[in-house]
XYZ file of C-alpha atoms in Angstrom:
114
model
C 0.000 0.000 0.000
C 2.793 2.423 1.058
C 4.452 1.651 -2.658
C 0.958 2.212 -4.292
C 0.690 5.746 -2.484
C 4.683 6.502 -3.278
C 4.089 5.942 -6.726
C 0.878 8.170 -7.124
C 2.734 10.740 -5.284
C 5.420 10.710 -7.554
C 3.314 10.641 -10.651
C 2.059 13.922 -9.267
C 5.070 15.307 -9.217
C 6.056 14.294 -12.445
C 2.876 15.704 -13.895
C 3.393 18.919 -12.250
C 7.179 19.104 -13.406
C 5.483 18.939 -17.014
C 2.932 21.417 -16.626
C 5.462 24.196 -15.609
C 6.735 23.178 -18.966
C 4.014 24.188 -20.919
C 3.184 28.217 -22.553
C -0.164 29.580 -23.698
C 0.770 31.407 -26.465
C -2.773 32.872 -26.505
C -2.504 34.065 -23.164
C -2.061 37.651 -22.357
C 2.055 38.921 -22.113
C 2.817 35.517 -23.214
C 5.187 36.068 -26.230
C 6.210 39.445 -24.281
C 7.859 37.413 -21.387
C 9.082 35.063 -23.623
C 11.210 37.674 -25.291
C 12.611 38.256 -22.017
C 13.307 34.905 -20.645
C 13.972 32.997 -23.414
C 14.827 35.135 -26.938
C 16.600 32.153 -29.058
C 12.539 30.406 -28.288
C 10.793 33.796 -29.157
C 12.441 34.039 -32.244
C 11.473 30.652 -33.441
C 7.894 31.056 -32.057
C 7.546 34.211 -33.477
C 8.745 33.231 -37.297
C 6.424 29.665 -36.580
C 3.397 31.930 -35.855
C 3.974 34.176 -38.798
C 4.919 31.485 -41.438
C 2.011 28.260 -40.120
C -0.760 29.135 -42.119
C 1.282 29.737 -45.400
C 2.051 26.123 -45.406
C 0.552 23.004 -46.437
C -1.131 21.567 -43.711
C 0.639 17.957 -44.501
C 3.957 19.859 -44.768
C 3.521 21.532 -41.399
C 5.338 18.739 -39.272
C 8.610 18.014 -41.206
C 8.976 21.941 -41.748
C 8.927 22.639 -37.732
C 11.154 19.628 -36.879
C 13.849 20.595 -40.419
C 13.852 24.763 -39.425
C 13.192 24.683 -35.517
C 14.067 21.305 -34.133
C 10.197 21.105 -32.827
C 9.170 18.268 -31.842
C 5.543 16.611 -30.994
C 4.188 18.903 -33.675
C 0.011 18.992 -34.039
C -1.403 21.093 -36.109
C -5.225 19.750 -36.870
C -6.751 19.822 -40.067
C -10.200 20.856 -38.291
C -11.098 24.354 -38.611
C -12.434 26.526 -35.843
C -15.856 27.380 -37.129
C -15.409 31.118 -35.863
C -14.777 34.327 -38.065
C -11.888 34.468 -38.462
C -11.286 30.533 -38.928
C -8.278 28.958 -36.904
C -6.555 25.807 -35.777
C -5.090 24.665 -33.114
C -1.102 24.868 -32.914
C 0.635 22.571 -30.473
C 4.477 21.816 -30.234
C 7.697 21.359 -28.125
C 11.223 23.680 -28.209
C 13.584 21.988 -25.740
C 11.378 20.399 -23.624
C 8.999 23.706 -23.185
C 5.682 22.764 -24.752
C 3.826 25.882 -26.444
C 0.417 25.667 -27.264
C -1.921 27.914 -28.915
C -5.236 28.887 -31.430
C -3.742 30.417 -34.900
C -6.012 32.706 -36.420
C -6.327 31.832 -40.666
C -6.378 34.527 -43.032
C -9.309 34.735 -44.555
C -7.877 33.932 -48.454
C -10.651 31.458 -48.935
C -14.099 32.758 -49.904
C -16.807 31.094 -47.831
C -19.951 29.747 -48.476
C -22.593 29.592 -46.048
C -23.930 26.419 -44.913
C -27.646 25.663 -45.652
């Protein structure tokens, strides 16, 4: 029993250590005190955010992981159904996993759905 409890405890830890590990990049200041704390990430988020949606959504993956050495890349085919569209941009930088909604320019014309 005392092994059972030990091991749940450290799972929590573990769990915790990982979720200090993750960034918002939606949330407010985020990419602000990222600039501060940790520029050589900032610039790669920063040229990732600008240059995502100008890809090929199969292409995404291998691009990240040749030009920024991200790994665990997701970057779902499903489309927000807001105005502006966006998708959902998930991936790691040296163990720090950044996560976040990109908004799509709107280069598509839509048609309502009846």
């Amino acid at each position: 029993m005392r092994q059972l409890a030990a091991a749940a405890i450290c799972a929590g830890l573990v769990a915790l250590a990982h979720a200090a590990d993750r960034i918002d990049l939606n949330a407010p200041g985020a990419m602000e005190t990222l600039a501060r704390d940790n520029p050589a990430h900032y610039e790669k988020v920063r040229r990732i955010l600008a240059e995502v949606e100008r890809r090929p959504l199969a292409s995404v993956a291998g691009w990240m992981k040749t030009e920024f050495a991200a790994e665990d890349v997701v970057y779902t085919g499903m489309v927000r159904t807001s105005d502006p569209a966006k998708r959902r941009l998930a991936f790691t930088l040296d163990r720090t996993r950044y996560e976040g909604v990109v908004t799509l320019a709107q280069t598509e014309k839509r048609v309502p759905a009846r």
